[in-house]
PDB file of C-alpha atoms in Angstrom:
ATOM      1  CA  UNK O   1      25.162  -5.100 -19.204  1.00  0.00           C
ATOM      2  CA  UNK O   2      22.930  -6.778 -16.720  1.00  0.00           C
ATOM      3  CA  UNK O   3      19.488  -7.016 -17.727  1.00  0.00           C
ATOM      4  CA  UNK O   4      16.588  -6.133 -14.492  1.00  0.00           C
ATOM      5  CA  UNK O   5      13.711  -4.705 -16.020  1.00  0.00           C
ATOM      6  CA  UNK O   6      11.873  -7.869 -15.713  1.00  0.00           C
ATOM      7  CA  UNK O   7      11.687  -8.985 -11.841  1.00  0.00           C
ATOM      8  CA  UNK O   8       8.820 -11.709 -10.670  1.00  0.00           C
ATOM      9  CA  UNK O   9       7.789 -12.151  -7.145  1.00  0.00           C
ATOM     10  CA  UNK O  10       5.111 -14.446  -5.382  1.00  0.00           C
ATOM     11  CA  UNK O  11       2.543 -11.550  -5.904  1.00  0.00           C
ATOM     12  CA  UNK O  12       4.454  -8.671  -7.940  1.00  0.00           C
ATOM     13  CA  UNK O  13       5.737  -8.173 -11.268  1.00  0.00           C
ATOM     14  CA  UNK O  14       8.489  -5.256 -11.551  1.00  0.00           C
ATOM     15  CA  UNK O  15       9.378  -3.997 -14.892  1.00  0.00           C
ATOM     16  CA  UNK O  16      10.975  -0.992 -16.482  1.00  0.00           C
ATOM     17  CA  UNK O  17       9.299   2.246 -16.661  1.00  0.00           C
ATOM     18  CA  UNK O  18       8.013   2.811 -20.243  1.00  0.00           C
ATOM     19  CA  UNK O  19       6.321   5.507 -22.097  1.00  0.00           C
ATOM     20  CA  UNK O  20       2.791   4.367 -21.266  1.00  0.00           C
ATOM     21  CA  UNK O  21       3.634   4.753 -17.429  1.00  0.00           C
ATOM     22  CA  UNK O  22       2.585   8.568 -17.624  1.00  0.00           C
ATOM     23  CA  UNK O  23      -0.981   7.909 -16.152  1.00  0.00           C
ATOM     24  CA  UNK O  24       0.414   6.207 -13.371  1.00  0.00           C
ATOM     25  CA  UNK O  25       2.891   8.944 -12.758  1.00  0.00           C
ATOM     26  CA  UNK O  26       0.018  11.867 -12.793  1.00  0.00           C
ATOM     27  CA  UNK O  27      -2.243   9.189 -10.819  1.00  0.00           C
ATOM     28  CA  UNK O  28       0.309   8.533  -8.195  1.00  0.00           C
ATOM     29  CA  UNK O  29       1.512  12.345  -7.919  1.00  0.00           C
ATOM     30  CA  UNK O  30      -1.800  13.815  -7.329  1.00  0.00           C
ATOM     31  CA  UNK O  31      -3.177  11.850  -4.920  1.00  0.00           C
ATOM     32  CA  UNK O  32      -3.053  13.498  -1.383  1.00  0.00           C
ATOM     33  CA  UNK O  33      -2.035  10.768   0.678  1.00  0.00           C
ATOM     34  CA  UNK O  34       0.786   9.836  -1.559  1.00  0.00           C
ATOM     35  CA  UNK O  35       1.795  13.987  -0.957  1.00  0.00           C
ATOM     36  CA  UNK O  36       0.983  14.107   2.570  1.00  0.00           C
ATOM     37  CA  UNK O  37       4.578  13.664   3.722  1.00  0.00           C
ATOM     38  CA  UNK O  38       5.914  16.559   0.997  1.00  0.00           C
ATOM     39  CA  UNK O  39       7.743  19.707   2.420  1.00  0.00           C
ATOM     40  CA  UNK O  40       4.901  20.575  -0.702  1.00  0.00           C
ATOM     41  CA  UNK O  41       1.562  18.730  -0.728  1.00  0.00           C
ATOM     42  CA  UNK O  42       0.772  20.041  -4.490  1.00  0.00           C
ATOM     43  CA  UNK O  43      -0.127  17.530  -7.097  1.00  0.00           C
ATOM     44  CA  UNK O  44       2.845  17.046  -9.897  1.00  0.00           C
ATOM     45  CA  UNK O  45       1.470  18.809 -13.028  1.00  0.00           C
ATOM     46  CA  UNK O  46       1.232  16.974 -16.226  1.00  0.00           C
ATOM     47  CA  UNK O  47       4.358  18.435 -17.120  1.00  0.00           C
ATOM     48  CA  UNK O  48       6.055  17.277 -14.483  1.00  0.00           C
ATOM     49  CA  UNK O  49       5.150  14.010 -14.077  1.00  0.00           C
ATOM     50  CA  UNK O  50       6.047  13.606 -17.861  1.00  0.00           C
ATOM     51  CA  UNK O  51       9.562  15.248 -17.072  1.00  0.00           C
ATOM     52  CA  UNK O  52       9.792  12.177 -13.822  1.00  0.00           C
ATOM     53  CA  UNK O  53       9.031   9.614 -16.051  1.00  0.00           C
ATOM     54  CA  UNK O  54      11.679  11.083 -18.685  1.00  0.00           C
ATOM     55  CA  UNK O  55      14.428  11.188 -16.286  1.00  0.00           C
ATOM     56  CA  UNK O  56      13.503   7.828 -15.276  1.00  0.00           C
ATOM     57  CA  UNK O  57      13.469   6.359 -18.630  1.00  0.00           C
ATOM     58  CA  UNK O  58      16.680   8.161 -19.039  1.00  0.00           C
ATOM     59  CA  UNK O  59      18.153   6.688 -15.594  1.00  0.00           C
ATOM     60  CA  UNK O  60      17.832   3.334 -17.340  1.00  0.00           C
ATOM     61  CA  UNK O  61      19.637   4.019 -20.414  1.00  0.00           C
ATOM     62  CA  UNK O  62      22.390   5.512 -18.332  1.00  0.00           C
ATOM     63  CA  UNK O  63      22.469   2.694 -16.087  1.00  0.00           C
ATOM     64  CA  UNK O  64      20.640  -0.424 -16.926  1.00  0.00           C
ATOM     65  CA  UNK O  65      18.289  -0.051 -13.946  1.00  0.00           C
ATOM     66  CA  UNK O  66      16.255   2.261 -12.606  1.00  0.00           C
ATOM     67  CA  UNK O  67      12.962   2.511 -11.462  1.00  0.00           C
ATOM     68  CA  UNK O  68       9.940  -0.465 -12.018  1.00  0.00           C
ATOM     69  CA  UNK O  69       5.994  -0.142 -12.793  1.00  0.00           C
ATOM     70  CA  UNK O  70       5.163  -2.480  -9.695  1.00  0.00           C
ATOM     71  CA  UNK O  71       2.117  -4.768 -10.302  1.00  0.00           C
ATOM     72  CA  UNK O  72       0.268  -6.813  -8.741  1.00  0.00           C
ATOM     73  CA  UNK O  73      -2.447  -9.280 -10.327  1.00  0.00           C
ATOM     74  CA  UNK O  74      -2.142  -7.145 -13.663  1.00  0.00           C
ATOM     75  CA  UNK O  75      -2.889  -3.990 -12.004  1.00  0.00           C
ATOM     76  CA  UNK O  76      -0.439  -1.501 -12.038  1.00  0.00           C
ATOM     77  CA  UNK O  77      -0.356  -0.473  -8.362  1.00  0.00           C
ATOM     78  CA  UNK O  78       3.203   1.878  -7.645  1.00  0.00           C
ATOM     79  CA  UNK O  79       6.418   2.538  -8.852  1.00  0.00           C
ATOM     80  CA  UNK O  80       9.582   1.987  -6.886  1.00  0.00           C
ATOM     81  CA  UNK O  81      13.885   1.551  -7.692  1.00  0.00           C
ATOM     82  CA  UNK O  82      16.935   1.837  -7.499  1.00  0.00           C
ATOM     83  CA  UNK O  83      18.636   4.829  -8.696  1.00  0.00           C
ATOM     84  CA  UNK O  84      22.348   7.213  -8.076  1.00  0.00           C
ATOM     85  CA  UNK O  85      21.687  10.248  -6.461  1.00  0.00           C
ATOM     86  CA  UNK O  86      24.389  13.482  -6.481  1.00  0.00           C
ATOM     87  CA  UNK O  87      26.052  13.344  -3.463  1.00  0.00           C
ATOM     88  CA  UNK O  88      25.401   9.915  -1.534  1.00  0.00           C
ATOM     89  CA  UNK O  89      27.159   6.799  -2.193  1.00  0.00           C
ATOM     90  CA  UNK O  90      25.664   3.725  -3.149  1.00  0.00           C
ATOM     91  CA  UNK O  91      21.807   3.031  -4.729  1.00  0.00           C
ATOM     92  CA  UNK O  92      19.055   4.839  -3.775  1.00  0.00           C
ATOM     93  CA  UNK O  93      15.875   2.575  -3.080  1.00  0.00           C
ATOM     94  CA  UNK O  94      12.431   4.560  -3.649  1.00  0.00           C
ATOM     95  CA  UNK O  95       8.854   3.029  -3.705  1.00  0.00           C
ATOM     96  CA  UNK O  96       5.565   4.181  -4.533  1.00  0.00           C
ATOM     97  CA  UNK O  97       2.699   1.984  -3.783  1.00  0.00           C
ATOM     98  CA  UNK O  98      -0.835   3.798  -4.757  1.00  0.00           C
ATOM     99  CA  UNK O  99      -2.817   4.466  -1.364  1.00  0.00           C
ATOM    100  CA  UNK O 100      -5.439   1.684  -2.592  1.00  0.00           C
ATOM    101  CA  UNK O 101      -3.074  -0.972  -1.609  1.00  0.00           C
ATOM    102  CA  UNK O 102      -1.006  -0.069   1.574  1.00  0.00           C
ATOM    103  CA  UNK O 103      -1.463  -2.165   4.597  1.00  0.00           C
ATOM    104  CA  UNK O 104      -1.075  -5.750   1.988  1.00  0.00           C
ATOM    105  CA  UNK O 105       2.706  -5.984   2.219  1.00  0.00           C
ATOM    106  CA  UNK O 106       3.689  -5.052  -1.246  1.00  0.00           C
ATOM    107  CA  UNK O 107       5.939  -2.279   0.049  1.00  0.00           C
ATOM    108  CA  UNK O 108       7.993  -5.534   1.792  1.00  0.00           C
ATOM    109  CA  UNK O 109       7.760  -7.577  -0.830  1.00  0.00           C
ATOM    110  CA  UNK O 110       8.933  -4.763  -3.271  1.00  0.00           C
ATOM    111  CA  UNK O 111      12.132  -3.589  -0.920  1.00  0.00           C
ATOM    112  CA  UNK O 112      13.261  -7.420  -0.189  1.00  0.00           C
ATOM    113  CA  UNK O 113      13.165  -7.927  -4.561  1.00  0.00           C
ATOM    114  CA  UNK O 114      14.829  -4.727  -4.998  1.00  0.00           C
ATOM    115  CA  UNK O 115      17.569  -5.391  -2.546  1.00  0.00           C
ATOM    116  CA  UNK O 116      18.193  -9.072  -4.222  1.00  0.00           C
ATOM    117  CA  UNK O 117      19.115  -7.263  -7.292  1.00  0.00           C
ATOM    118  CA  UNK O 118      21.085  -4.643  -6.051  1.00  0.00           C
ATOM    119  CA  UNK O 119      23.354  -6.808  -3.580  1.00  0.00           C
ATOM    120  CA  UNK O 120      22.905  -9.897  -6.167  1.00  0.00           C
ATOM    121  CA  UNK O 121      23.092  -8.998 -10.250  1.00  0.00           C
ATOM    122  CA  UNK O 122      24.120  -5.239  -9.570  1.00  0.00           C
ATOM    123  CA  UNK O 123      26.688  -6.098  -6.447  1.00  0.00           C
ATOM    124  CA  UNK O 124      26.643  -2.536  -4.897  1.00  0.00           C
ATOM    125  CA  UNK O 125      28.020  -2.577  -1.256  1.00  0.00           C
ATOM    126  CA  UNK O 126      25.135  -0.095  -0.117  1.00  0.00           C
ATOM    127  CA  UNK O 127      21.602   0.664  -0.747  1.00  0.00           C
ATOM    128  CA  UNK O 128      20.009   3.834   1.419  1.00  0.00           C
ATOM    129  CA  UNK O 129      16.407   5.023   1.797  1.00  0.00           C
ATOM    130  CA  UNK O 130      15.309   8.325   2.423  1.00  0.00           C
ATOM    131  CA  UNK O 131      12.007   9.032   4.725  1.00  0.00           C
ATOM    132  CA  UNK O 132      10.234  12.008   5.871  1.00  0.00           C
ATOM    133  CA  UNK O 133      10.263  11.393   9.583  1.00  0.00           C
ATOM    134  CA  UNK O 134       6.344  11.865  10.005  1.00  0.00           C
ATOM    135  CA  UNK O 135       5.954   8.668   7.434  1.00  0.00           C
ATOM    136  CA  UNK O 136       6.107   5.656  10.057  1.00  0.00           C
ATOM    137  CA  UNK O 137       4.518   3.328   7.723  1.00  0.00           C
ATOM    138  CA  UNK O 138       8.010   3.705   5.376  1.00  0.00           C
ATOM    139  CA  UNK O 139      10.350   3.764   8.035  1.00  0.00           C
ATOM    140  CA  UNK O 140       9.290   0.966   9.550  1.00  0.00           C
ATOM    141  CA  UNK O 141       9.000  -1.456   6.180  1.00  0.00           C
ATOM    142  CA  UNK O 142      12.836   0.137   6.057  1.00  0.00           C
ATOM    143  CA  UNK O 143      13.296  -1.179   8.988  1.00  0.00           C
ATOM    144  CA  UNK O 144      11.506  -4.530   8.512  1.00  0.00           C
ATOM    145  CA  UNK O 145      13.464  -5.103   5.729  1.00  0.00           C
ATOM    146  CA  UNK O 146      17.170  -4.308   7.663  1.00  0.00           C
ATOM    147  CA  UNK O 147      17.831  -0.828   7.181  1.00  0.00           C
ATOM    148  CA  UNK O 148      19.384   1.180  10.016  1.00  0.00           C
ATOM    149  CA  UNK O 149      19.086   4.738  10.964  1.00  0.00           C
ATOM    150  CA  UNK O 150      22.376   6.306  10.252  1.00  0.00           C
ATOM    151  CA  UNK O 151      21.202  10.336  10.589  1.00  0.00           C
ATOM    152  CA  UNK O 152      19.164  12.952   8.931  1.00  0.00           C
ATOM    153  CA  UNK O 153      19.837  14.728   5.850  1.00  0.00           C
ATOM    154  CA  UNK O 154      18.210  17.895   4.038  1.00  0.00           C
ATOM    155  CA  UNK O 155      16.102  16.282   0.734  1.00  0.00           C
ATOM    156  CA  UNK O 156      13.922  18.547  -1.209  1.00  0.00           C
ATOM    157  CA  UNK O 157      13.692  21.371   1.094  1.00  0.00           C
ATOM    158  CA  UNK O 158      13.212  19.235   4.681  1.00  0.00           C
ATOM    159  CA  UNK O 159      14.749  16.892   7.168  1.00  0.00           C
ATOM    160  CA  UNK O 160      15.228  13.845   5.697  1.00  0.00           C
ATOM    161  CA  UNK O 161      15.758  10.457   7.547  1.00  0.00           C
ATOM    162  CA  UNK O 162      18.895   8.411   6.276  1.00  0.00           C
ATOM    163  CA  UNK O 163      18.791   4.267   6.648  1.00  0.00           C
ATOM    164  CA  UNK O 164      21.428   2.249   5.249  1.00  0.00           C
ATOM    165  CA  UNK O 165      21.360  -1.514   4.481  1.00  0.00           C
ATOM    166  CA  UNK O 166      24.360  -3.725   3.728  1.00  0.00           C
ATOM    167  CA  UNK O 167      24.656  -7.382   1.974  1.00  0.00           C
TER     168      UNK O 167
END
């Protein structure tokens, strides 16, 4: 098994979701700018933040990878992955990066580490990103990052943009 849940950057440190994660689950999935491009704005309940952070933890035991606690400085500041998805080949790459620290590049920094271990130690021929097309700011660090258009999709209830990236 290869063994990612320890990734070091110039200014990020990504390791494996762990039990302790839940406040930055409920902290993340509350805050209204982080919700803003949901077909549903509501905050994640307790419960189900504690049920994403379960299936997460669970994603990694199934896999050996998943999704990181991204940090920067010793602050934990997002969450962001790789993970399989029912019903689209390759990995999925997600990122969460809390409000307080958009605009400072960690989104790019995050993607570009994520996509050296997926092409690198787990050698999958595809990663794609999903984005709400009202969410610029994510399609274009998609974009900065390599990832082309390839169509829309239906995710979670709404048009979806699809991006691919290859090797």
């Amino acid at each position: 098994m290869i063994h990612v849940d320890d990734i070091r950057t110039g200014r990020l440190h990504l390791r494996r979701v762990r039990e302790g994660d839940l406040d930055l689950y409920c902290s993340l999935f509350s805050n209204p700018a982080m919700l803003a491009h949901r077909p549903d704005p509501t905050p994640d309940s307790l419960e189900q933040c504690r049920a994403s952070l379960e299936r997460d933890r669970a994603h990694w035991r199934e896999h050996g990878f998943g999704r990181w606690t991204v940090t920067a400085e010793e602050t934990a500041i997002g969450l962001g992955g790789l993970s399989r998805k029912p019903g689209f080949a390759g990995l999925n790459i997600s990122y969460h990066i809390d409000p307080a620290h958009w605009g400072g590049g960690y989104a790019t920094e995050f993607l570009r580490a994520a996509l050296r271990v997926a092409f690198e130690d787990l050698a999958t021929p595809t990663v794609y990103g999903l984005a709400r097309p009202v969410n610029a700011a994510s399609i274009a660090v998609l974009r900065k990052c390599g990832f082309l258009k390839t169509g829309s999709v239906d995710w979670g209830g709404a048009p979806t943009l699809h991006f691919i990236r290859y090797p």
